[in-house]
mmCIF file of C-alpha atoms in Angstrom:
data_model
loop_
_atom_site.group_PDB
_atom_site.id
_atom_site.type_symbol
_atom_site.label_atom_id
_atom_site.label_comp_id
_atom_site.label_asym_id
_atom_site.label_seq_id
_atom_site.Cartn_x
_atom_site.Cartn_y
_atom_site.Cartn_z
ATOM 1 C CA MET L 1 -0.245 -0.092 0.120
ATOM 2 C CA ARG L 2 3.031 2.613 1.120
ATOM 3 C CA ASN L 3 4.064 1.812 -2.722
ATOM 4 C CA LEU L 4 0.645 2.411 -3.919
ATOM 5 C CA SER L 5 0.613 5.446 -1.972
ATOM 6 C CA ALA L 6 3.342 6.638 -3.173
ATOM 7 C CA PHE L 7 2.548 6.613 -6.738
ATOM 8 C CA THR L 8 -0.931 7.961 -6.412
ATOM 9 C CA CYS L 9 0.796 10.730 -4.973
ATOM 10 C CA VAL L 10 2.992 11.260 -7.665
ATOM 11 C CA PHE L 11 0.161 10.633 -10.163
ATOM 12 C CA PHE L 12 -1.982 13.340 -9.134
ATOM 13 C CA LEU L 13 0.861 15.729 -8.526
ATOM 14 C CA GLY L 14 1.598 15.006 -12.127
ATOM 15 C CA LEU L 15 -1.768 15.592 -13.161
ATOM 16 C CA ALA L 16 -1.835 19.336 -11.160
ATOM 17 C CA ALA L 17 1.381 20.020 -12.568
ATOM 18 C CA SER L 18 -0.300 19.292 -16.379
ATOM 19 C CA MET L 19 -3.836 21.462 -15.883
ATOM 20 C CA PRO L 20 -3.321 24.427 -17.387
ATOM 21 C CA THR L 21 -3.354 27.415 -14.457
ATOM 22 C CA MET L 22 -6.002 30.360 -14.920
ATOM 23 C CA ALA L 23 -3.779 33.302 -14.241
ATOM 24 C CA CYS L 24 -6.924 35.463 -14.394
ATOM 25 C CA SER L 25 -10.389 34.787 -13.607
ATOM 26 C CA ASN L 26 -13.551 35.266 -15.342
ATOM 27 C CA ASP L 27 -14.324 38.207 -13.619
ATOM 28 C CA GLU L 28 -10.918 39.950 -14.109
ATOM 29 C CA MET L 29 -11.086 39.129 -17.572
ATOM 30 C CA ALA L 30 -14.664 40.808 -17.869
ATOM 31 C CA ALA L 31 -13.452 44.054 -16.358
ATOM 32 C CA ASP L 32 -10.417 44.096 -18.465
ATOM 33 C CA VAL L 33 -12.550 44.031 -21.593
ATOM 34 C CA LYS L 34 -14.590 47.085 -19.836
ATOM 35 C CA GLN L 35 -11.429 49.234 -19.637
ATOM 36 C CA ILE L 36 -9.240 48.532 -22.229
ATOM 37 C CA GLY L 37 -8.188 51.285 -23.632
ATOM 38 C CA ILE L 38 -9.384 53.641 -21.286
ATOM 39 C CA ALA L 39 -7.215 55.005 -18.854
ATOM 40 C CA HIS L 40 -4.138 55.525 -20.706
ATOM 41 C CA GLY L 41 -4.619 55.868 -24.462
ATOM 42 C CA ASP L 42 -1.845 53.264 -25.868
ATOM 43 C CA ASP L 43 0.431 53.669 -22.938
ATOM 44 C CA PHE L 44 -0.219 50.498 -21.063
ATOM 45 C CA ASP L 45 1.456 46.789 -21.274
ATOM 46 C CA GLN L 46 -1.342 44.903 -23.045
ATOM 47 C CA LYS L 47 0.746 41.484 -22.453
ATOM 48 C CA PRO L 48 -0.869 40.191 -19.297
ATOM 49 C CA ILE L 49 -4.309 41.462 -20.323
ATOM 50 C CA PHE L 50 -4.208 39.852 -23.754
ATOM 51 C CA ALA L 51 -3.022 36.117 -22.195
ATOM 52 C CA CYS L 52 -5.940 36.606 -19.703
ATOM 53 C CA PHE L 53 -8.355 37.042 -22.735
ATOM 54 C CA LEU L 54 -7.233 34.135 -24.617
ATOM 55 C CA GLU L 55 -7.338 32.347 -21.308
ATOM 56 C CA HIS L 56 -11.328 33.355 -21.417
ATOM 57 C CA ALA L 57 -10.960 33.276 -25.243
ATOM 58 C CA PRO L 58 -14.724 32.417 -26.200
ATOM 59 C CA GLU L 59 -16.022 34.270 -23.416
ATOM 60 C CA ALA L 60 -13.788 37.296 -24.205
ATOM 61 C CA ALA L 61 -14.046 37.871 -27.485
ATOM 62 C CA GLY L 62 -18.229 37.782 -27.315
ATOM 63 C CA LEU L 63 -17.697 40.546 -24.595
ATOM 64 C CA LEU L 64 -15.274 42.548 -26.646
ATOM 65 C CA VAL L 65 -17.332 42.554 -29.796
ATOM 66 C CA LYS L 66 -20.221 43.801 -27.708
ATOM 67 C CA GLU L 67 -17.802 46.757 -26.633
ATOM 68 C CA LEU L 68 -17.942 47.756 -30.066
ATOM 69 C CA HIS L 69 -19.894 50.837 -31.261
ATOM 70 C CA PRO L 70 -18.965 53.653 -33.627
ATOM 71 C CA VAL L 71 -16.838 56.769 -32.270
ATOM 72 C CA PRO L 72 -16.004 60.047 -33.117
ATOM 73 C CA ALA L 73 -13.452 59.695 -35.963
ATOM 74 C CA PRO L 74 -10.831 62.290 -35.429
ATOM 75 C CA THR L 75 -7.256 61.731 -36.303
ATOM 76 C CA ILE L 76 -5.119 60.718 -32.753
ATOM 77 C CA ARG L 77 -1.252 61.773 -32.763
ATOM 78 C CA GLY L 78 0.564 58.776 -30.778
ATOM 79 C CA ASP L 79 0.881 60.944 -27.786
ATOM 80 C CA LEU L 80 -2.442 61.948 -27.503
ATOM 81 C CA THR L 81 -4.265 58.801 -27.125
ATOM 82 C CA ALA L 82 -4.898 59.289 -23.837
ATOM 83 C CA LYS L 83 -7.222 62.261 -24.310
ATOM 84 C CA TYR L 84 -9.597 60.174 -26.370
ATOM 85 C CA PRO L 85 -10.932 57.491 -23.830
ATOM 86 C CA GLN L 86 -13.862 56.402 -25.408
ATOM 87 C CA THR L 87 -12.999 56.188 -29.018
ATOM 88 C CA MET L 88 -9.281 54.157 -27.324
ATOM 89 C CA HIS L 89 -11.301 51.724 -26.074
ATOM 90 C CA VAL L 90 -12.885 50.535 -28.806
ATOM 91 C CA ILE L 91 -9.641 50.610 -31.205
ATOM 92 C CA TRP L 92 -8.814 48.494 -28.415
ATOM 93 C CA ALA L 93 -11.399 46.294 -28.130
ATOM 94 C CA LEU L 94 -10.580 45.821 -32.133
ATOM 95 C CA ARG L 95 -6.545 45.193 -31.985
ATOM 96 C CA SER L 96 -7.861 42.574 -28.918
ATOM 97 C CA LEU L 97 -10.017 40.824 -31.371
ATOM 98 C CA TYR L 98 -7.456 40.922 -34.348
ATOM 99 C CA TYR L 99 -4.724 39.633 -31.896
ATOM 100 C CA MET L 100 -6.643 36.767 -30.397
ATOM 101 C CA THR L 101 -8.079 35.659 -34.038
ATOM 102 C CA GLY L 102 -5.394 37.059 -36.807
ATOM 103 C CA MET L 103 -8.782 38.346 -38.164
ATOM 104 C CA ILE L 104 -9.012 41.747 -39.429
ATOM 105 C CA PHE L 105 -12.504 43.141 -41.416
ATOM 106 C CA ALA L 106 -13.023 45.817 -44.003
ATOM 107 C CA GLY L 107 -15.089 47.945 -45.218
ATOM 108 C CA ASP L 108 -16.306 47.222 -48.705
ATOM 109 C CA SER L 109 -17.014 50.486 -50.520
ATOM 110 C CA PRO L 110 -13.636 52.106 -51.235
ATOM 111 C CA GLU L 111 -15.256 54.004 -53.666
ATOM 112 C CA ALA L 112 -17.722 55.708 -50.826
ATOM 113 C CA LEU L 113 -14.754 56.806 -48.882
ATOM 114 C CA GLU L 114 -13.347 58.300 -51.622
ATOM 115 C CA LYS L 115 -16.620 60.410 -52.612
ATOM 116 C CA MET L 116 -16.299 61.403 -48.962
ATOM 117 C CA LYS L 117 -13.008 64.074 -49.590
ATOM 118 C CA LEU L 118 -11.507 63.229 -46.228
ATOM 119 C CA ASP L 119 -8.194 64.795 -45.845
ATOM 120 C CA PRO L 120 -5.882 63.068 -48.314
ATOM 121 C CA GLU L 121 -3.255 61.538 -45.839
ATOM 122 C CA ARG L 122 -6.470 59.245 -44.019
ATOM 123 C CA GLU L 123 -7.918 58.566 -47.049
ATOM 124 C CA ASN L 124 -4.946 57.073 -48.240
ATOM 125 C CA MET L 125 -4.218 55.605 -44.931
ATOM 126 C CA LEU L 126 -7.650 53.798 -44.233
ATOM 127 C CA LEU L 127 -7.355 52.602 -48.130
ATOM 128 C CA HIS L 128 -3.726 50.783 -48.096
ATOM 129 C CA ASP L 129 -2.681 47.865 -46.911
ATOM 130 C CA GLU L 130 0.038 45.551 -48.836
ATOM 131 C CA SER L 131 -2.149 44.386 -51.717
ATOM 132 C CA GLY L 132 -1.839 48.136 -53.010
ATOM 133 C CA LEU L 133 -5.225 47.716 -54.371
ATOM 134 C CA LYS L 134 -7.676 49.966 -52.477
ATOM 135 C CA ASP L 135 -10.111 47.009 -52.810
ATOM 136 C CA HIS L 136 -11.411 47.150 -48.997
ATOM 137 C CA VAL L 137 -11.639 50.543 -46.443
ATOM 138 C CA ASN L 138 -9.531 49.810 -43.095
ATOM 139 C CA ILE L 139 -11.487 50.634 -40.040
ATOM 140 C CA PHE L 140 -8.093 52.402 -38.376
ATOM 141 C CA ARG L 141 -4.810 52.122 -39.214
ATOM 142 C CA ILE L 142 -1.563 53.406 -37.615
ATOM 143 C CA TRP L 143 1.308 55.236 -40.172
ATOM 144 C CA GLU L 144 4.275 53.641 -38.392
ATOM 145 C CA SER L 145 6.630 56.067 -39.636
ATOM 146 C CA ARG L 146 4.636 58.922 -37.500
ATOM 147 C CA GLY L 147 2.473 57.176 -34.625
ATOM 148 C CA THR L 148 -0.594 58.779 -36.000
ATOM 149 C CA LEU L 149 -3.791 56.828 -35.800
ATOM 150 C CA TYR L 150 -6.843 57.415 -38.233
ATOM 151 C CA ILE L 151 -9.933 56.259 -38.152
ATOM 152 C CA ALA L 152 -12.618 55.578 -40.263
ATOM 153 C CA PRO L 153 -15.679 57.422 -40.912
ATOM 154 C CA GLU L 154 -18.900 56.082 -38.672
ATOM 155 C CA SER L 155 -20.571 54.466 -41.761
ATOM 156 C CA VAL L 156 -17.420 52.160 -42.376
ATOM 157 C CA GLN L 157 -17.292 51.314 -38.780
ATOM 158 C CA THR L 158 -21.000 50.255 -38.852
ATOM 159 C CA GLU L 159 -20.149 48.548 -41.005
ATOM 160 C CA VAL L 160 -17.392 46.616 -40.279
ATOM 161 C CA ILE L 161 -19.016 46.314 -36.497
ATOM 162 C CA GLY L 162 -21.895 44.439 -38.135
ATOM 163 C CA LYS L 163 -19.307 41.990 -39.458
ATOM 164 C CA TRP L 164 -17.385 41.203 -36.141
ATOM 165 C CA GLN L 165 -21.079 40.268 -35.086
ATOM 166 C CA ALA L 166 -22.048 38.527 -37.640
ATOM 167 C CA TRP L 167 -18.609 36.581 -37.352
ATOM 168 C CA TYR L 168 -19.189 35.978 -33.493
ATOM 169 C CA ALA L 169 -22.817 34.463 -33.622
ATOM 170 C CA LYS L 170 -21.649 32.142 -36.473
ATOM 171 C CA ASP L 171 -18.527 30.853 -35.637
ATOM 172 C CA GLY L 172 -17.206 32.670 -32.209
ATOM 173 C CA ALA L 173 -17.480 29.828 -29.956
ATOM 174 C CA SER L 174 -15.819 27.181 -31.991
ATOM 175 C CA PHE L 175 -12.901 29.295 -33.226
ATOM 176 C CA GLN L 176 -9.665 28.207 -32.776
ATOM 177 C CA TYR L 177 -8.077 30.860 -30.774
ATOM 178 C CA SER L 178 -4.272 32.160 -30.693
ATOM 179 C CA ALA L 179 -2.197 34.751 -30.185
ATOM 180 C CA HIS L 180 -0.872 36.573 -33.622
ATOM 181 C CA GLU L 181 2.182 38.905 -31.817
ATOM 182 C CA HIS L 182 2.862 41.265 -34.854
ATOM 183 C CA PRO L 183 2.270 44.691 -34.049
ATOM 184 C CA GLY L 184 2.205 45.898 -37.610
ATOM 185 C CA MET L 185 -1.319 43.463 -37.495
ATOM 186 C CA TRP L 186 -3.023 43.578 -34.705
ATOM 187 C CA PHE L 187 -1.479 47.675 -33.351
ATOM 188 C CA GLU L 188 -1.363 48.958 -36.476
ATOM 189 C CA GLY L 189 -4.020 47.360 -37.841
ATOM 190 C CA PHE L 190 -1.894 46.710 -41.510
ATOM 191 C CA ARG L 191 -3.519 43.949 -43.037
ATOM 192 C CA TYR L 192 -0.450 41.366 -44.102
ATOM 193 C CA LEU L 193 -1.060 39.644 -47.101
ATOM 194 C CA HIS L 194 1.837 37.092 -46.971
ATOM 195 C CA PRO L 195 2.384 33.825 -44.548
ATOM 196 C CA PRO L 196 4.452 34.474 -41.942
ATOM 197 C CA THR L 197 7.973 33.202 -42.870
ATOM 198 C CA MET J 1 5.308 78.622 -44.922
ATOM 199 C CA GLY J 2 1.979 79.709 -46.141
ATOM 200 C CA ASP J 3 2.972 79.816 -49.673
ATOM 201 C CA LEU J 4 4.703 76.189 -49.161
ATOM 202 C CA ASP J 5 0.995 75.273 -47.821
ATOM 203 C CA GLY J 6 -0.207 76.441 -50.789
ATOM 204 C CA MET J 7 1.296 74.560 -53.321
ATOM 205 C CA GLY J 8 -0.389 71.786 -51.712
ATOM 206 C CA ILE J 9 2.783 69.505 -50.953
ATOM 207 C CA GLY J 10 2.486 67.230 -48.042
ATOM 208 C CA GLN J 11 3.473 63.637 -47.961
ATOM 209 C CA GLY J 12 1.812 60.762 -48.540
ATOM 210 C CA GLY J 13 -1.834 60.203 -49.936
ATOM 211 C CA LEU J 14 -1.631 62.129 -53.105
ATOM 212 C CA GLY J 15 -3.488 60.448 -55.240
ATOM 213 C CA GLY J 16 -4.122 56.767 -54.534
ATOM 214 C CA TYR J 17 -1.671 53.895 -54.756
ATOM 215 C CA LEU J 18 -1.121 52.630 -58.515
ATOM 216 C CA LEU J 19 -3.645 50.483 -59.195
ATOM 217 C CA GLY J 20 -3.229 46.765 -60.070
ATOM 218 C CA LEU J 21 0.706 46.584 -59.190
ATOM 219 C CA LEU J 22 0.533 44.042 -57.581
ATOM 220 C CA GLY J 23 -2.333 42.289 -59.179
ATOM 221 C CA ASP J 24 -0.251 38.573 -58.559
ATOM 222 C CA GLN J 25 -0.686 39.187 -54.482
ATOM 223 C CA ALA J 26 -3.973 40.216 -54.405
ATOM 224 C CA PRO J 27 -6.434 38.616 -51.707
ATOM 225 C CA SER J 28 -7.809 35.545 -52.857
ATOM 226 C CA GLN J 29 -10.941 36.178 -50.233
ATOM 227 C CA GLY J 30 -14.421 38.001 -50.962
ATOM 228 C CA MET J 31 -13.720 41.613 -50.082
ATOM 229 C CA GLY J 32 -16.052 40.712 -47.428
ATOM 230 C CA ALA J 33 -14.299 38.141 -45.461
ATOM 231 C CA ALA J 34 -11.655 39.435 -43.049
ATOM 232 C CA LEU J 35 -8.051 38.580 -44.032
ATOM 233 C CA LEU J 36 -5.704 36.518 -41.852
ATOM 234 C CA ALA J 37 -3.044 38.282 -40.747
ATOM 235 C CA GLY J 38 0.867 37.019 -41.188
ATOM 236 C CA ALA J 39 4.152 38.620 -40.052
ATOM 237 C CA PRO J 40 5.947 40.252 -42.573
ATOM 238 C CA THR J 41 9.126 39.011 -43.485
ATOM 239 C CA GLY J 42 12.016 39.064 -40.736
ATOM 240 C CA GLY J 43 14.023 41.994 -40.678
ATOM 241 C CA GLY J 44 17.563 40.437 -40.432
ATOM 242 C CA ASN J 45 17.666 37.786 -43.418
ATOM 243 C CA PRO J 46 18.853 38.371 -46.485
ATOM 244 C CA GLN J 47 15.929 39.416 -49.125
ATOM 245 C CA PRO J 48 15.532 37.069 -52.183
ATOM 246 C CA PRO J 49 15.931 38.737 -55.236
ATOM 247 C CA PRO J 50 12.641 40.174 -56.280
ATOM 248 C CA ALA J 51 10.676 38.410 -58.795
ATOM 249 C CA ASN J 52 9.886 41.731 -60.860
ATOM 250 C CA PRO J 53 12.456 44.175 -60.415
ATOM 251 C CA ASP J 54 10.418 46.985 -62.227
ATOM 252 C CA ALA J 55 7.472 46.409 -60.123
ATOM 253 C CA THR J 56 9.213 46.196 -57.012
ATOM 254 C CA MET J 57 11.403 49.638 -57.882
ATOM 255 C CA LEU J 58 8.082 51.052 -59.065
ATOM 256 C CA LYS J 59 6.583 50.147 -55.780
ATOM 257 C CA GLN J 60 9.360 51.422 -53.903
ATOM 258 C CA GLN J 61 9.066 54.403 -55.513
ATOM 259 C CA HIS J 62 5.610 55.149 -54.120
ATOM 260 C CA VAL J 63 6.812 54.291 -50.653
ATOM 261 C CA ILE J 64 9.660 57.234 -51.151
ATOM 262 C CA TYR J 65 7.122 59.591 -52.300
ATOM 263 C CA GLY J 66 4.580 58.903 -50.082
ATOM 264 C CA GLU J 67 6.510 58.662 -46.660
ATOM 265 C CA THR J 68 8.735 61.653 -47.749
ATOM 266 C CA ALA J 69 7.233 64.132 -50.299
ATOM 267 C CA GLY J 70 7.179 66.733 -47.823
ATOM 268 C CA VAL J 71 10.874 66.703 -46.800
ATOM 269 C CA TYR J 72 13.969 68.827 -48.345
ATOM 270 C CA PRO J 73 17.694 68.816 -48.277
ATOM 271 C CA GLN J 74 18.850 71.995 -45.874
ATOM 272 C CA LEU J 75 19.546 75.053 -47.647
ATOM 273 C CA GLN J 76 22.732 76.567 -48.880
ATOM 274 C CA THR J 77 23.854 79.517 -47.150
ATOM 275 C CA HIS J 78 23.163 82.019 -50.135
ATOM 276 C CA ALA J 79 19.762 80.391 -51.195
ATOM 277 C CA ASP J 80 17.307 82.044 -53.500
ATOM 278 C CA LYS J 81 13.526 82.707 -52.583
ATOM 279 C CA VAL J 82 12.402 79.992 -54.254
ATOM 280 C CA GLY J 83 13.725 78.123 -51.398
ATOM 281 C CA VAL J 84 13.537 74.772 -51.110
ATOM 282 C CA TYR J 85 11.509 73.614 -54.462
ATOM 283 C CA ALA J 86 14.949 74.442 -56.103
ATOM 284 C CA PRO J 87 17.759 71.825 -56.419
ATOM 285 C CA ARG J 88 20.159 74.840 -56.841
ATOM 286 C CA ASN J 89 19.586 75.824 -53.557
ATOM 287 C CA TRP J 90 20.108 72.448 -52.100
ATOM 288 C CA ASP J 91 23.165 71.979 -49.484
ATOM 289 C CA ALA J 92 24.837 69.014 -51.575
ATOM 290 C CA ASP J 93 25.777 66.844 -48.612
ATOM 291 C CA SER J 94 22.455 66.942 -46.766
ATOM 292 C CA ALA J 95 21.001 66.444 -50.214
ATOM 293 C CA ASP J 96 23.057 63.210 -50.583
ATOM 294 C CA GLN J 97 22.186 62.020 -46.958
ATOM 295 C CA LEU J 98 18.427 62.645 -47.915
ATOM 296 C CA LYS J 99 18.893 60.518 -50.796
ATOM 297 C CA THR J 100 20.543 57.392 -49.089
ATOM 298 C CA ALA J 101 17.493 57.786 -46.081
ATOM 299 C CA ARG J 102 15.409 57.562 -48.845
ATOM 300 C CA GLU J 103 17.286 54.390 -50.371
ATOM 301 C CA TRP J 104 17.289 53.015 -46.522
ATOM 302 C CA MET J 105 13.752 53.441 -46.735
ATOM 303 C CA ALA J 106 12.991 51.743 -49.931
ATOM 304 C CA GLY J 107 15.026 48.245 -48.869
ATOM 305 C CA VAL J 108 13.115 48.744 -45.286
ATOM 306 C CA SER J 109 9.951 48.713 -47.203
ATOM 307 C CA LEU J 110 10.682 44.941 -48.296
ATOM 308 C CA ARG J 111 10.788 43.893 -45.103
ATOM 309 C CA ASN J 112 8.202 45.683 -43.546
ATOM 310 C CA PRO J 113 5.804 46.422 -45.288
ATOM 311 C CA SER J 114 3.857 48.958 -42.990
ATOM 312 C CA VAL J 115 4.420 51.626 -44.982
ATOM 313 C CA SER J 116 2.279 54.569 -47.155
ATOM 314 C CA PRO J 117 2.620 55.358 -50.990
ATOM 315 C CA GLY J 118 1.469 57.707 -52.349
ATOM 316 C CA SER J 119 1.363 59.013 -55.839
ATOM 317 C CA ALA J 120 2.088 62.325 -57.330
ATOM 318 C CA ASN J 121 0.743 64.719 -59.999
ATOM 319 C CA LEU J 122 2.677 65.112 -62.489
ATOM 320 C CA ALA J 123 1.050 68.179 -63.650
ATOM 321 C CA ASN J 124 2.530 69.878 -60.405
ATOM 322 C CA ALA J 125 6.701 70.579 -61.081
ATOM 323 C CA VAL J 126 7.391 70.444 -57.668
ATOM 324 C CA GLU J 127 5.455 67.349 -57.306
ATOM 325 C CA ARG J 128 7.035 65.638 -60.558
ATOM 326 C CA MET J 129 10.671 66.995 -59.198
ATOM 327 C CA VAL J 130 10.248 64.776 -55.902
ATOM 328 C CA TRP J 131 8.192 61.951 -57.273
ATOM 329 C CA ASN J 132 11.854 61.972 -59.771
ATOM 330 C CA ASN J 133 14.226 61.978 -56.654
ATOM 331 C CA ALA J 134 12.187 59.315 -55.406
ATOM 332 C CA GLY J 135 12.609 57.474 -58.891
ATOM 333 C CA ASP J 136 16.219 57.918 -58.482
ATOM 334 C CA ALA J 137 16.606 56.923 -54.787
ATOM 335 C CA ALA J 138 14.393 53.987 -55.869
ATOM 336 C CA GLN J 139 17.123 53.006 -58.504
ATOM 337 C CA GLY J 140 19.718 53.362 -55.960
ATOM 338 C CA ALA J 141 18.399 51.511 -53.196
ATOM 339 C CA GLN J 142 18.633 48.252 -55.862
ATOM 340 C CA ASN J 143 22.086 47.599 -55.185
ATOM 341 C CA LEU J 144 21.447 48.836 -51.251
ATOM 342 C CA GLN J 145 23.290 46.425 -49.138
ATOM 343 C CA LEU J 146 20.671 47.719 -45.917
ATOM 344 C CA PRO J 147 22.647 46.541 -42.718
ATOM 345 C CA ALA J 148 21.070 43.611 -41.304
ATOM 346 C CA GLY J 149 18.501 43.627 -38.993
ATOM 347 C CA ILE J 150 16.637 47.315 -39.735
ATOM 348 C CA ASN J 151 13.561 46.937 -39.964
ATOM 349 C CA HIS J 152 11.604 50.551 -39.128
ATOM 350 C CA PHE J 153 11.650 54.459 -39.678
ATOM 351 C CA TYR J 154 10.455 57.034 -37.756
ATOM 352 C CA ILE J 155 10.195 60.287 -39.156
ATOM 353 C CA ARG J 156 10.208 63.401 -36.507
ATOM 354 C CA GLN J 157 10.949 66.921 -36.216
ATOM 355 C CA ASP J 158 13.343 66.846 -33.328
ATOM 356 C CA GLY J 159 11.963 68.773 -30.038
ATOM 357 C CA VAL J 160 8.366 69.103 -31.054
ATOM 358 C CA GLY J 161 6.037 66.374 -30.699
ATOM 359 C CA VAL J 162 6.443 62.809 -31.135
ATOM 360 C CA GLN J 163 10.307 61.429 -30.653
ATOM 361 C CA GLY J 164 10.456 57.966 -32.053
ATOM 362 C CA PRO J 165 7.844 55.158 -31.483
ATOM 363 C CA GLY J 166 5.598 54.851 -28.676
ATOM 364 C CA SER J 167 4.184 52.336 -30.067
ATOM 365 C CA LYS J 168 4.400 48.396 -29.608
ATOM 366 C CA TRP J 169 7.341 47.398 -31.776
ATOM 367 C CA THR J 170 9.613 44.865 -29.318
ATOM 368 C CA ASN J 171 12.545 46.201 -28.004
ATOM 369 C CA PRO J 172 13.060 49.145 -30.755
ATOM 370 C CA LYS J 173 16.720 50.227 -30.777
ATOM 371 C CA LEU J 174 17.437 53.108 -32.962
ATOM 372 C CA VAL J 175 20.659 52.439 -35.397
ATOM 373 C CA LYS J 176 20.856 55.190 -37.737
ATOM 374 C CA SER J 177 19.621 59.014 -37.782
ATOM 375 C CA PHE J 178 19.977 61.129 -40.947
ATOM 376 C CA GLY J 179 19.315 64.475 -40.617
ATOM 377 C CA PRO J 180 18.539 67.095 -39.904
ATOM 378 C CA PHE J 181 15.978 68.186 -42.832
ATOM 379 C CA ILE J 182 13.260 70.545 -43.948
ATOM 380 C CA ASN J 183 9.693 68.905 -43.455
ATOM 381 C CA VAL J 184 7.508 71.598 -45.415
ATOM 382 C CA GLY J 185 4.247 69.668 -44.079
ATOM 383 C CA GLY J 186 2.006 66.764 -44.505
ATOM 384 C CA GLY J 187 2.617 63.670 -42.913
ATOM 385 C CA SER J 188 1.500 64.247 -39.131
ATOM 386 C CA THR J 189 5.414 65.528 -38.647
ATOM 387 C CA PRO J 190 5.708 69.032 -37.401
ATOM 388 C CA LYS J 191 7.031 71.276 -39.979
ATOM 389 C CA GLY J 192 10.211 72.466 -39.697
ATOM 390 C CA SER J 193 14.285 72.452 -40.571
ATOM 391 C CA LYS J 194 15.031 69.882 -37.999
ATOM 392 C CA THR J 195 13.560 66.771 -39.588
ATOM 393 C CA TYR J 196 15.581 63.319 -38.842
ATOM 394 C CA ILE J 197 14.350 60.197 -40.428
ATOM 395 C CA ASP J 198 15.854 57.363 -37.643
ATOM 396 C CA PHE J 199 15.864 53.941 -38.365
ATOM 397 C CA TYR J 200 15.106 51.677 -36.303
ATOM 398 C CA HIS J 201 15.671 47.566 -35.402
ATOM 399 C CA ALA J 202 13.120 45.844 -33.656
ATOM 400 C CA ASP J 203 12.577 42.060 -32.658
ATOM 401 C CA ASP J 204 9.312 42.015 -34.154
#
């Protein structure tokens, strides 16, 4: 029996060690979803928050999608993001979804955007990605060499938010969530067409 | 600077990017679908020869134009009133430095495509001149041996506004700084004569 007890003890210790430890609770995750981007603009460490979202992935994604709503669409300089808490909250909800899914939804009507006669720089950033084809509209983009954030007009935001809602309703529960680390994608909103190398 | 503004010169966004330039890289998914995101080519690896050198060079010309159309060399002390728009007024060393910075920028764009291309209105003499300068730099970039690891650049006005990437690049390290140049406006970088183009290595 002593041998069996020792075996049992080792067995359960091993089992416990192999079980994933939850670094954050469901309540903490829900609180992070409500607060992300609000207090400090871009100036905070997102890593533990993203890790928490991934631990509770389907639920977190659903809550993040619920946070999406159209926001005033300014152009925001990199050092001024903290002055726009509600806008940055939505931007960070989108960034979190990009990070967890590796997907970026975009608007379908570049022609409509061009008719809006936006500031040329903003239009260029919202229409451009690696393809150079201008076949979609980014909901937001960072101009990397300037650190400036450009946000799409409300009609585009509404369209893209609708796509996230439809996606989550259909695939959100069964989606294989994982970390997509490249900040050019999740932070800047740049859609890379090439596979990782 | 009001006169400069009136010329309508700015960085980036001057017209659209060249349609169809990269037709073979068009997304295969419908426009309504999300694109799966991958990482760009790593910064420290040698670049394979481009499949279509002419198309690559033209793309680089658009990138250089979009990123630096409002950036000019420093002026000689005896510059005439036409100022930055007349190459005869440019300081030769500064002009060389700007060309080199543009070549590096073209090289970076092969490693990190998160750049902002732009197109010139070739009916405008100044835009045409800058477009041609961008073409010279793109040509020069074809023989460039960009130092390993450089995969980002940042344009700043010294002492004014944002001075570097505050974003989420991983461990950004400043490798080389070109300048000072003159920024006449556009591109979110404040106007002024202490414009620097900084090149970084980051781990992402």
